[in-house]
Amino acid sequence: MEAENEEVALMQPATDTSARPSTPTENYNHNKIRRRNVSEANADGDDRVPLVSLPNSTKAWHNGVTPRIPETAVTADTSAMSKQRNGVLTCEEDRESNDNDTTDVPMNSEMKLSIIRGSIANPNLTLGELRLLGCSSEGFVNDDVRRILWPKLLRLAQLEFAPVNGLETVHTHIPNEVYQQILKDVARSGSHISETATEKETESFQEQLTQLMCWVLHRHSQLNYYQGYNDVAATVLLVMGLQTGLYVLESISLEFLERFMEKTMEKVNQELFYIFALLERVHPLLLEHLENVELFPHFALAEYTTWYAHKYAENRKLLHRLFDYFLGSPPLMPLYLSTVIVAHRAIEIFNTTPDMGHTHKVLCTLPDDLPFETLLVEARNLYRQYPPESISNDVRDYDHKRKIKEQEWKAKAEASRQERERQRKLRIVQSTPRIFYRRRNYKTITITMTILAVGIYAFIKCSSVLN
């Protein structure tokens, strides 16, 4: 019975909302976020569309209530300058730091924050306009704004943010081997934690990060953990905190990351070839170079599955800005960004030793000085010019070539293994007669020497008797 009560605590908000009237937004989002928990029959009858498929003309404020950005929010990078509690920046600490900050802020950031305030005050703001605020230059500027607008981008209602109990034992509801892998990856997530964090703060951050991921995986058993999910979760935790972060990560996982969390990465392996299909159109010479060194686009796997959170964990200002961009973009947008980054580095790639190992190493190492604001605009324009459906056939063709090439590599590897085994057996067979031959020689010599010794002994003995 205690286990059942604990299950309810994990699955339901701790506060009683049964007597609270639900607004249209709350009903809309409460059903949407849990649509994968209903039976297939109900799911098929659901006329709602996924978040990423909602048209830009959709009203941003589903219930007509506009959010408000606190006046204390400034344009400086609050995530970098504020102290942390338990390794996670809280809203109170962020605002306190802003009040005491005297740092000059860039004028474009100040202007962007003013634009955001004016835009979200519009009760008729569309979802497309809200997405554009996050995608355009500077994104949402700072984490104060993100804490308010990320949930709005994900269409989450305030009802979703009721505190959740039982997080201390939520790991017992997922497979132990998954939990052990999560612990290993969390222990390697130190780059997300402030260098000034104490040991206690670090331990608390790691504990919250573990609870955050375990809760989502427990709620949605069809989702499979993958390495890199911890980087996405850590970014959400740093911006949103634990309780709100539970629902934000849940929504991101279902709406954007679900194909990464299938039983296999086969679909993801195919999607990576959008990079090649796009390079064929924007830089065919570079694509030819990559094909000549027999390199597949799997160098972008970590960027794609972590939204660059693994690479830029220490650069929070850039990383959080990238999350603004991806949350307001279609799920395949990270691949378009990877494409423009590869094209931007064409000269560097051409100057690299033309073999698979050196080229792969260069592409897996992203520079820290990339002009991201320019690249983000180029990626968005590239998406408009070549939407996924227009190049999907080419993607399948490239993936088919990849499978054929992998079969060839496997056949060569198997042939090489068989040849090594044949040579090993041949050496054994050839060496056996020599061993026997040597043994016969040793035996003959031994017998001869023995006879000779006996003869000499007999001769000496006879000579002594005669004398």
CSV table of C-alpha atoms in Angstrom, one decimal:
chain,number,residue,atom,x,y,z
A,1,MET,CA,0.0,0.0,0.0
A,2,GLU,CA,2.9,2.4,0.8
A,3,ALA,CA,4.3,1.7,-2.7
A,4,GLU,CA,1.0,2.6,-4.3
A,5,ASN,CA,0.8,5.9,-2.3
A,6,GLU,CA,4.3,6.8,-3.4
A,7,GLU,CA,3.4,6.1,-7.0
A,8,VAL,CA,0.5,8.6,-6.8
A,9,ALA,CA,2.8,11.2,-5.2
A,10,LEU,CA,5.2,10.8,-8.2
A,11,MET,CA,2.5,10.9,-10.8
A,12,GLN,CA,0.3,13.6,-9.4
A,13,PRO,CA,1.0,17.2,-8.2
A,14,ALA,CA,1.3,17.3,-4.4
A,15,THR,CA,-1.2,20.1,-4.0
A,16,ASP,CA,-4.9,19.5,-4.4
A,17,THR,CA,-6.2,20.9,-7.6
A,18,SER,CA,-9.5,19.0,-7.8
A,19,ALA,CA,-11.6,21.9,-6.6
A,20,ARG,CA,-9.8,24.4,-8.7
A,21,PRO,CA,-11.5,25.4,-12.0
A,22,SER,CA,-9.4,24.7,-15.0
A,23,THR,CA,-8.8,27.3,-17.6
A,24,PRO,CA,-8.9,26.3,-21.3
A,25,THR,CA,-5.1,26.5,-21.3
A,26,GLU,CA,-4.8,24.1,-18.4
A,27,ASN,CA,-7.1,21.6,-20.0
A,28,TYR,CA,-5.4,21.9,-23.4
A,29,ASN,CA,-1.9,21.4,-22.0
A,30,HIS,CA,-2.7,18.8,-19.3
A,31,ASN,CA,-4.1,16.5,-22.0
A,32,LYS,CA,-1.4,17.3,-24.5
A,33,ILE,CA,1.6,16.6,-22.3
A,34,ARG,CA,0.2,13.2,-21.3
A,35,ARG,CA,-1.2,12.1,-24.6
A,36,ARG,CA,1.3,9.2,-24.8
A,37,ASN,CA,-0.1,7.8,-21.6
A,38,VAL,CA,-3.6,7.2,-23.0
A,39,SER,CA,-4.6,4.1,-24.9
A,40,GLU,CA,-4.0,3.8,-28.7
A,41,ALA,CA,-7.7,4.0,-29.3
A,42,ASN,CA,-7.9,7.4,-27.5
A,43,ALA,CA,-4.7,8.6,-29.1
A,44,ASP,CA,-6.1,7.9,-32.5
A,45,GLY,CA,-9.2,9.9,-31.8
A,46,ASP,CA,-7.2,12.9,-30.5
A,47,ASP,CA,-7.6,15.8,-32.9
A,48,ARG,CA,-4.8,17.8,-31.3
A,49,VAL,CA,-1.5,18.2,-33.1
A,50,PRO,CA,2.0,18.0,-31.6
A,51,LEU,CA,3.5,21.3,-30.3
A,52,VAL,CA,6.0,21.6,-33.1
A,53,SER,CA,3.2,21.3,-35.7
A,54,LEU,CA,1.1,24.0,-34.2
A,55,PRO,CA,0.8,26.8,-36.9
A,56,ASN,CA,2.5,30.1,-36.2
A,57,SER,CA,-0.8,31.8,-36.3
A,58,THR,CA,-1.8,30.1,-33.0
A,59,LYS,CA,-2.4,32.5,-30.1
A,60,ALA,CA,0.6,32.6,-27.9
A,61,TRP,CA,-1.5,33.1,-24.7
A,62,HIS,CA,-4.1,30.4,-24.9
A,63,ASN,CA,-6.1,31.9,-22.0
A,64,GLY,CA,-5.6,35.5,-22.9
A,65,VAL,CA,-3.5,36.3,-19.8
A,66,THR,CA,-0.2,37.9,-20.8
A,67,PRO,CA,3.0,37.1,-18.8
A,68,ARG,CA,5.0,39.8,-17.2
A,69,ILE,CA,8.8,40.2,-17.2
A,70,PRO,CA,10.0,41.4,-13.7
A,71,GLU,CA,11.4,45.0,-13.8
A,72,THR,CA,14.5,43.6,-11.9
A,73,ALA,CA,15.4,41.6,-15.0
A,74,VAL,CA,18.5,43.1,-16.7
A,75,THR,CA,20.3,42.2,-19.8
A,76,ALA,CA,23.5,41.0,-18.3
A,77,ASP,CA,24.3,37.3,-18.3
A,78,THR,CA,22.7,36.4,-14.9
A,79,SER,CA,23.6,32.8,-15.2
A,80,ALA,CA,27.3,33.6,-15.1
A,81,MET,CA,27.4,36.4,-12.5
A,82,SER,CA,25.0,35.1,-9.9
A,83,LYS,CA,25.9,32.8,-7.1
A,84,GLN,CA,24.3,29.4,-6.9
A,85,ARG,CA,22.4,27.5,-4.4
A,86,ASN,CA,22.9,23.7,-4.6
A,87,GLY,CA,24.6,24.3,-7.9
A,88,VAL,CA,21.4,25.6,-9.4
A,89,LEU,CA,20.6,29.3,-9.9
A,90,THR,CA,17.3,30.3,-8.3
A,91,CYS,CA,15.0,33.1,-9.3
A,92,GLU,CA,15.5,34.9,-6.0
A,93,GLU,CA,19.3,34.8,-6.3
A,94,ASP,CA,19.1,35.9,-9.9
A,95,ARG,CA,17.1,39.0,-9.1
A,96,GLU,CA,19.2,39.8,-6.0
A,97,SER,CA,22.3,39.7,-8.2
A,98,ASN,CA,20.7,41.9,-10.8
A,99,ASP,CA,19.8,44.6,-8.2
A,100,ASN,CA,23.5,44.7,-7.1
A,101,ASP,CA,24.9,44.6,-10.6
A,102,THR,CA,26.6,47.7,-12.0
A,103,THR,CA,28.0,46.1,-15.1
A,104,ASP,CA,27.4,48.0,-18.4
A,105,VAL,CA,25.2,45.9,-20.7
A,106,PRO,CA,25.3,45.8,-24.5
A,107,MET,CA,22.9,48.2,-26.0
A,108,ASN,CA,21.5,45.5,-28.4
A,109,SER,CA,20.7,43.3,-25.4
A,110,GLU,CA,18.9,46.2,-23.7
A,111,MET,CA,16.9,46.9,-26.8
A,112,LYS,CA,16.0,43.3,-27.2
A,113,LEU,CA,14.7,43.1,-23.6
A,114,SER,CA,12.6,46.2,-24.3
A,115,ILE,CA,11.2,44.5,-27.4
A,116,ILE,CA,10.4,41.4,-25.5
A,117,ARG,CA,8.5,43.3,-22.8
A,118,GLY,CA,6.5,45.2,-25.4
A,119,SER,CA,5.7,42.1,-27.5
A,120,ILE,CA,4.5,39.9,-24.7
A,121,ALA,CA,2.2,42.6,-23.4
A,122,ASN,CA,0.2,42.1,-26.6
A,123,PRO,CA,-2.8,39.8,-25.7
A,124,ASN,CA,-3.0,38.9,-29.4
A,125,LEU,CA,0.6,37.8,-29.8
A,126,THR,CA,0.9,34.7,-32.0
A,127,LEU,CA,3.0,31.6,-31.3
A,128,GLY,CA,5.1,32.4,-34.4
A,129,GLU,CA,5.9,35.8,-33.0
A,130,LEU,CA,6.9,34.3,-29.6
A,131,ARG,CA,9.1,31.8,-31.3
A,132,LEU,CA,10.7,34.5,-33.4
A,133,LEU,CA,11.6,36.4,-30.2
A,134,GLY,CA,13.6,33.4,-29.0
A,135,CYS,CA,15.2,32.7,-32.4
A,136,SER,CA,16.2,36.3,-33.3
A,137,SER,CA,19.4,37.9,-32.2
A,138,GLU,CA,20.1,37.6,-28.4
A,139,GLY,CA,17.3,35.2,-27.9
A,140,PHE,CA,15.5,35.8,-24.6
A,141,VAL,CA,18.6,37.6,-23.3
A,142,ASN,CA,18.7,36.2,-19.8
A,143,ASP,CA,17.5,33.4,-17.5
A,144,ASP,CA,14.9,35.6,-15.8
A,145,VAL,CA,13.0,35.9,-19.1
A,146,ARG,CA,13.6,32.2,-20.0
A,147,ARG,CA,12.0,31.0,-16.7
A,148,ILE,CA,8.8,32.8,-17.9
A,149,LEU,CA,8.9,32.2,-21.6
A,150,TRP,CA,10.3,28.7,-22.0
A,151,PRO,CA,7.1,27.2,-20.4
A,152,LYS,CA,5.0,29.4,-22.7
A,153,LEU,CA,6.8,28.2,-25.8
A,154,LEU,CA,6.1,24.6,-24.6
A,155,ARG,CA,2.4,25.5,-23.9
A,156,LEU,CA,2.6,24.5,-20.3
A,157,ALA,CA,0.0,25.9,-17.9
A,158,GLN,CA,0.7,26.9,-14.3
A,159,LEU,CA,-1.3,23.9,-13.1
A,160,GLU,CA,1.7,21.8,-14.3
A,161,PHE,CA,4.1,23.4,-11.8
A,162,ALA,CA,2.6,22.1,-8.6
A,163,PRO,CA,5.3,20.6,-6.4
A,164,VAL,CA,6.1,16.9,-6.9
A,165,ASN,CA,6.7,14.6,-3.9
A,166,GLY,CA,8.6,11.3,-3.7
A,167,LEU,CA,11.6,12.4,-5.9
A,168,GLU,CA,14.1,10.9,-3.4
A,169,THR,CA,12.9,7.4,-4.3
A,170,VAL,CA,11.9,7.8,-7.9
A,171,HIS,CA,15.0,6.0,-9.1
A,172,THR,CA,13.6,2.8,-7.7
A,173,HIS,CA,10.9,2.9,-10.4
A,174,ILE,CA,13.2,2.6,-13.4
A,175,PRO,CA,15.5,-0.3,-14.3
A,176,ASN,CA,18.6,-0.5,-12.2
A,177,GLU,CA,21.0,-0.7,-15.1
A,178,VAL,CA,19.6,2.6,-16.5
A,179,TYR,CA,19.9,4.2,-13.1
A,180,GLN,CA,23.5,3.1,-12.8
A,181,GLN,CA,24.3,4.6,-16.2
A,182,ILE,CA,22.6,7.9,-15.2
A,183,LEU,CA,24.8,8.0,-12.1
A,184,LYS,CA,27.9,7.6,-14.2
A,185,ASP,CA,26.9,10.3,-16.6
A,186,VAL,CA,25.8,12.7,-13.9
A,187,ALA,CA,29.2,12.3,-12.2
A,188,ARG,CA,30.7,13.4,-15.6
A,189,SER,CA,28.5,16.5,-15.8
A,190,GLY,CA,30.9,18.7,-13.8
A,191,SER,CA,31.3,21.2,-16.6
A,192,HIS,CA,27.7,22.3,-16.0
A,193,ILE,CA,28.5,23.3,-12.4
A,194,SER,CA,30.0,26.6,-11.4
A,195,GLU,CA,33.7,26.4,-10.6
A,196,THR,CA,33.0,28.2,-7.3
A,197,ALA,CA,30.4,25.6,-6.2
A,198,THR,CA,31.2,23.9,-2.9
A,199,GLU,CA,31.2,20.1,-2.5
A,200,LYS,CA,27.8,20.3,-0.9
A,201,GLU,CA,26.4,22.3,-3.7
A,202,THR,CA,27.9,19.9,-6.3
A,203,GLU,CA,26.3,16.9,-4.6
A,204,SER,CA,23.0,18.6,-4.4
A,205,PHE,CA,23.1,19.6,-8.1
A,206,GLN,CA,24.0,16.0,-9.0
A,207,GLU,CA,21.1,14.6,-6.9
A,208,GLN,CA,18.6,17.0,-8.4
A,209,LEU,CA,19.8,16.2,-11.9
A,210,THR,CA,19.4,12.5,-11.2
A,211,GLN,CA,15.9,13.0,-9.8
A,212,LEU,CA,14.9,15.1,-12.8
A,213,MET,CA,15.8,12.5,-15.4
A,214,CYS,CA,14.5,9.5,-13.4
A,215,TRP,CA,11.2,11.3,-13.0
A,216,VAL,CA,10.7,11.8,-16.7
A,217,LEU,CA,11.8,8.2,-17.5
A,218,HIS,CA,9.5,6.8,-14.9
A,219,ARG,CA,6.5,8.9,-16.2
A,220,HIS,CA,7.1,7.7,-19.7
A,221,SER,CA,8.4,4.1,-19.8
A,222,GLN,CA,8.5,4.1,-23.6
A,223,LEU,CA,11.4,6.6,-23.4
A,224,ASN,CA,14.9,5.1,-23.3
A,225,TYR,CA,17.8,6.9,-21.7
A,226,TYR,CA,20.7,7.9,-23.9
A,227,GLN,CA,24.1,9.3,-23.1
A,228,GLY,CA,23.8,13.1,-23.7
A,229,TYR,CA,20.3,13.4,-22.2
A,230,ASN,CA,22.1,14.4,-19.0
A,231,ASP,CA,23.5,17.5,-20.7
A,232,VAL,CA,20.0,18.6,-21.9
A,233,ALA,CA,18.6,17.9,-18.4
A,234,ALA,CA,21.4,19.9,-16.7
A,235,THR,CA,20.7,22.9,-18.9
A,236,VAL,CA,17.0,22.8,-18.1
A,237,LEU,CA,17.8,22.4,-14.4
A,238,LEU,CA,20.2,25.4,-14.3
A,239,VAL,CA,17.6,27.6,-15.9
A,240,MET,CA,14.3,26.4,-14.5
A,241,GLY,CA,15.2,24.8,-11.2
A,242,LEU,CA,14.0,21.3,-10.1
A,243,GLN,CA,10.3,21.5,-9.7
A,244,THR,CA,9.4,23.6,-12.8
A,245,GLY,CA,12.3,21.8,-14.7
A,246,LEU,CA,10.4,18.5,-14.2
A,247,TYR,CA,7.6,19.6,-16.5
A,248,VAL,CA,9.8,21.5,-18.9
A,249,LEU,CA,12.2,18.6,-19.5
A,250,GLU,CA,9.2,16.2,-19.8
A,251,SER,CA,7.7,18.4,-22.6
A,252,ILE,CA,11.1,18.8,-24.3
A,253,SER,CA,11.6,15.0,-24.2
A,254,LEU,CA,8.2,14.3,-25.7
A,255,GLU,CA,8.1,17.0,-28.3
A,256,PHE,CA,11.8,17.3,-29.4
A,257,LEU,CA,13.9,14.4,-28.1
A,258,GLU,CA,11.6,11.4,-28.4
A,259,ARG,CA,13.3,9.9,-31.5
A,260,PHE,CA,16.6,9.9,-29.6
A,261,MET,CA,14.9,7.9,-26.9
A,262,GLU,CA,13.7,5.0,-29.0
A,263,LYS,CA,15.2,1.5,-28.5
A,264,THR,CA,17.7,2.0,-31.3
A,265,MET,CA,19.3,5.1,-32.9
A,266,GLU,CA,18.5,3.9,-36.4
A,267,LYS,CA,16.2,6.7,-37.2
A,268,VAL,CA,18.7,9.2,-35.8
A,269,ASN,CA,21.5,7.7,-38.0
A,270,GLN,CA,19.3,8.3,-41.0
A,271,GLU,CA,18.4,11.9,-40.0
A,272,LEU,CA,22.1,12.8,-39.8
A,273,PHE,CA,22.3,12.5,-43.6
A,274,TYR,CA,20.2,15.7,-43.8
A,275,ILE,CA,23.7,17.3,-43.4
A,276,PHE,CA,24.9,15.6,-46.6
A,277,ALA,CA,21.7,16.3,-48.5
A,278,LEU,CA,22.0,20.0,-47.6
A,279,LEU,CA,25.8,20.1,-48.4
A,280,GLU,CA,25.0,18.7,-51.8
A,281,ARG,CA,23.1,21.9,-52.4
A,282,VAL,CA,25.1,24.5,-50.6
A,283,HIS,CA,28.7,23.2,-50.9
A,284,PRO,CA,29.0,20.2,-53.3
A,285,LEU,CA,32.8,20.3,-53.4
A,286,LEU,CA,33.0,20.0,-49.6
A,287,LEU,CA,30.6,17.1,-49.7
A,288,GLU,CA,32.7,15.3,-52.3
A,289,HIS,CA,35.8,15.8,-50.1
A,290,LEU,CA,34.0,14.2,-47.1
A,291,GLU,CA,32.8,11.3,-49.2
A,292,ASN,CA,36.4,10.8,-50.6
A,293,VAL,CA,37.7,10.3,-47.1
A,294,GLU,CA,34.8,7.9,-46.4
A,295,LEU,CA,33.4,10.0,-43.6
A,296,PHE,CA,29.8,9.8,-42.5
A,297,PRO,CA,28.0,12.8,-40.8
A,298,HIS,CA,28.1,11.0,-37.4
A,299,PHE,CA,30.5,13.6,-36.2
A,300,ALA,CA,27.4,15.8,-35.5
A,301,LEU,CA,25.6,13.1,-33.4
A,302,ALA,CA,26.5,14.7,-30.0
A,303,GLU,CA,25.6,18.2,-31.3
A,304,TYR,CA,22.2,16.9,-32.5
A,305,THR,CA,21.2,14.9,-29.5
A,306,THR,CA,22.3,17.3,-26.9
A,307,TRP,CA,21.5,20.7,-28.6
A,308,TYR,CA,25.2,21.5,-28.2
A,309,ALA,CA,24.9,21.2,-24.4
A,310,HIS,CA,27.8,18.8,-24.3
A,311,LYS,CA,30.2,21.0,-26.2
A,312,TYR,CA,29.3,24.4,-24.7
A,313,ALA,CA,28.4,23.4,-21.1
A,314,GLU,CA,30.9,25.9,-19.7
A,315,ASN,CA,29.6,28.7,-22.0
A,316,ARG,CA,26.2,29.1,-20.4
A,317,LYS,CA,25.3,32.4,-22.2
A,318,LEU,CA,25.7,30.8,-25.6
A,319,LEU,CA,24.2,27.5,-24.6
A,320,HIS,CA,21.0,29.0,-23.1
A,321,ARG,CA,20.7,31.2,-26.2
A,322,LEU,CA,20.9,28.1,-28.4
A,323,PHE,CA,18.1,26.5,-26.4
A,324,ASP,CA,16.0,29.6,-27.0
A,325,TYR,CA,16.6,29.0,-30.7
A,326,PHE,CA,15.9,25.3,-30.7
A,327,LEU,CA,12.7,25.6,-28.6
A,328,GLY,CA,11.3,27.9,-31.1
A,329,SER,CA,12.4,25.9,-34.1
A,330,PRO,CA,11.4,22.5,-35.8
A,331,PRO,CA,13.1,19.4,-34.3
A,332,LEU,CA,15.5,19.0,-37.2
A,333,MET,CA,16.9,22.5,-37.0
A,334,PRO,CA,20.1,21.4,-35.1
A,335,LEU,CA,21.1,19.5,-38.3
A,336,TYR,CA,20.6,22.7,-40.4
A,337,LEU,CA,22.8,24.5,-37.9
A,338,SER,CA,25.5,21.7,-38.2
A,339,THR,CA,25.4,22.1,-41.9
A,340,VAL,CA,26.1,25.8,-42.0
A,341,ILE,CA,28.8,25.3,-39.4
A,342,VAL,CA,30.5,22.7,-41.5
A,343,ALA,CA,30.2,24.9,-44.6
A,344,HIS,CA,31.6,27.8,-42.6
A,345,ARG,CA,34.7,25.7,-41.8
A,346,ALA,CA,35.3,24.5,-45.3
A,347,ILE,CA,38.8,26.0,-45.7
A,348,GLU,CA,39.9,24.5,-42.4
A,349,ILE,CA,38.5,21.1,-43.5
A,350,PHE,CA,40.2,21.3,-46.9
A,351,ASN,CA,43.5,22.1,-45.2
A,352,THR,CA,43.3,19.1,-42.9
A,353,THR,CA,45.1,15.8,-43.8
A,354,PRO,CA,42.7,14.1,-46.2
A,355,ASP,CA,41.9,11.0,-44.3
A,356,MET,CA,39.0,9.9,-42.2
A,357,GLY,CA,40.7,10.1,-38.8
A,358,HIS,CA,42.0,13.7,-39.1
A,359,THR,CA,38.9,15.0,-40.7
A,360,HIS,CA,36.6,13.4,-38.1
A,361,LYS,CA,38.7,14.9,-35.3
A,362,VAL,CA,38.5,18.4,-36.8
A,363,LEU,CA,34.7,18.2,-37.3
A,364,CYS,CA,34.2,16.9,-33.7
A,365,THR,CA,36.1,19.8,-32.3
A,366,LEU,CA,34.0,23.0,-32.5
A,367,PRO,CA,35.8,26.3,-32.2
A,368,ASP,CA,34.8,28.7,-29.4
A,369,ASP,CA,34.7,31.8,-31.7
A,370,LEU,CA,32.1,30.7,-34.2
A,371,PRO,CA,29.8,33.6,-35.3
A,372,PHE,CA,26.7,31.9,-34.0
A,373,GLU,CA,24.2,34.8,-34.5
A,374,THR,CA,25.1,34.8,-38.2
A,375,LEU,CA,25.1,31.1,-38.4
A,376,LEU,CA,21.6,30.8,-36.8
A,377,VAL,CA,20.2,33.2,-39.3
A,378,GLU,CA,21.8,31.2,-42.1
A,379,ALA,CA,20.4,27.9,-40.7
A,380,ARG,CA,16.9,29.4,-40.5
A,381,ASN,CA,17.1,30.6,-44.1
A,382,LEU,CA,18.5,27.2,-45.2
A,383,TYR,CA,15.5,25.5,-43.6
A,384,ARG,CA,13.1,27.8,-45.5
A,385,GLN,CA,14.9,27.1,-48.8
A,386,TYR,CA,15.2,23.4,-48.3
A,387,PRO,CA,12.6,22.1,-45.8
A,388,PRO,CA,13.0,18.5,-44.7
A,389,GLU,CA,10.3,17.1,-46.9
A,390,SER,CA,11.9,18.5,-50.0
A,391,ILE,CA,15.2,16.5,-49.5
A,392,SER,CA,13.9,13.5,-47.6
A,393,ASN,CA,14.4,11.2,-50.6
A,394,ASP,CA,18.0,12.2,-50.9
A,395,VAL,CA,18.4,11.5,-47.2
A,396,ARG,CA,17.1,8.0,-47.6
A,397,ASP,CA,19.5,7.4,-50.6
A,398,TYR,CA,22.5,8.6,-48.5
A,399,ASP,CA,21.5,6.3,-45.7
A,400,HIS,CA,21.1,3.4,-48.1
A,401,LYS,CA,24.6,4.1,-49.3
A,402,ARG,CA,25.8,4.1,-45.7
A,403,LYS,CA,24.3,0.7,-45.1
A,404,ILE,CA,25.9,-0.7,-48.2
A,405,LYS,CA,29.3,0.8,-47.2
A,406,GLU,CA,29.0,-0.6,-43.7
A,407,GLN,CA,28.2,-4.1,-45.2
A,408,GLU,CA,31.4,-3.8,-47.3
A,409,TRP,CA,33.4,-2.8,-44.3
A,410,LYS,CA,32.0,-5.7,-42.3
A,411,ALA,CA,32.8,-8.1,-45.2
A,412,LYS,CA,36.4,-6.8,-45.4
A,413,ALA,CA,36.8,-7.1,-41.7
A,414,GLU,CA,35.5,-10.7,-41.7
A,415,ALA,CA,37.7,-11.6,-44.7
A,416,SER,CA,40.7,-10.1,-42.9
A,417,ARG,CA,39.8,-12.1,-39.7
A,418,GLN,CA,39.5,-15.3,-41.7
A,419,GLU,CA,42.8,-14.7,-43.4
A,420,ARG,CA,44.6,-14.1,-40.1
A,421,GLU,CA,43.0,-17.3,-38.7
A,422,ARG,CA,44.2,-19.2,-41.8
A,423,GLN,CA,47.7,-17.8,-41.5
A,424,ARG,CA,47.8,-18.8,-37.8
A,425,LYS,CA,46.7,-22.3,-38.5
A,426,LEU,CA,49.3,-22.5,-41.4
A,427,ARG,CA,52.1,-21.5,-39.1
A,428,ILE,CA,51.1,-24.2,-36.6
A,429,VAL,CA,51.0,-26.9,-39.3
A,430,GLN,CA,54.3,-25.8,-40.8
A,431,SER,CA,56.1,-25.7,-37.5
A,432,THR,CA,55.0,-29.1,-36.3
A,433,PRO,CA,57.4,-31.3,-38.6
A,434,ARG,CA,60.4,-29.2,-37.6
A,435,ILE,CA,59.7,-29.9,-34.0
A,436,PHE,CA,59.5,-33.6,-34.6
A,437,TYR,CA,62.6,-33.5,-36.8
A,438,ARG,CA,64.5,-31.8,-34.1
A,439,ARG,CA,63.3,-34.3,-31.6
A,440,ARG,CA,64.5,-37.2,-33.8
A,441,ASN,CA,67.9,-35.6,-34.3
A,442,TYR,CA,68.2,-35.2,-30.5
A,443,LYS,CA,67.3,-38.8,-30.0
A,444,THR,CA,69.7,-40.1,-32.5
A,445,ILE,CA,72.6,-38.0,-31.1
A,446,THR,CA,71.8,-39.2,-27.6
A,447,ILE,CA,71.8,-42.9,-28.6
A,448,THR,CA,75.0,-42.5,-30.5
A,449,MET,CA,76.8,-40.7,-27.7
A,450,THR,CA,75.5,-43.3,-25.2
A,451,ILE,CA,76.9,-46.2,-27.4
A,452,LEU,CA,80.1,-44.4,-27.9
A,453,ALA,CA,80.5,-43.8,-24.2
A,454,VAL,CA,79.7,-47.5,-23.4
A,455,GLY,CA,82.3,-48.6,-26.0
A,456,ILE,CA,85.0,-46.3,-24.6
A,457,TYR,CA,84.2,-47.5,-21.1
A,458,ALA,CA,84.4,-51.1,-22.2
A,459,PHE,CA,87.7,-50.5,-24.0
A,460,ILE,CA,89.3,-48.8,-21.0
A,461,LYS,CA,88.0,-51.6,-18.7
A,462,CYS,CA,89.4,-54.3,-20.9
A,463,SER,CA,92.8,-52.6,-21.1
A,464,SER,CA,93.0,-52.3,-17.4
A,465,VAL,CA,92.3,-56.0,-16.9
A,466,LEU,CA,94.9,-57.1,-19.5
A,467,ASN,CA,97.5,-55.0,-17.8
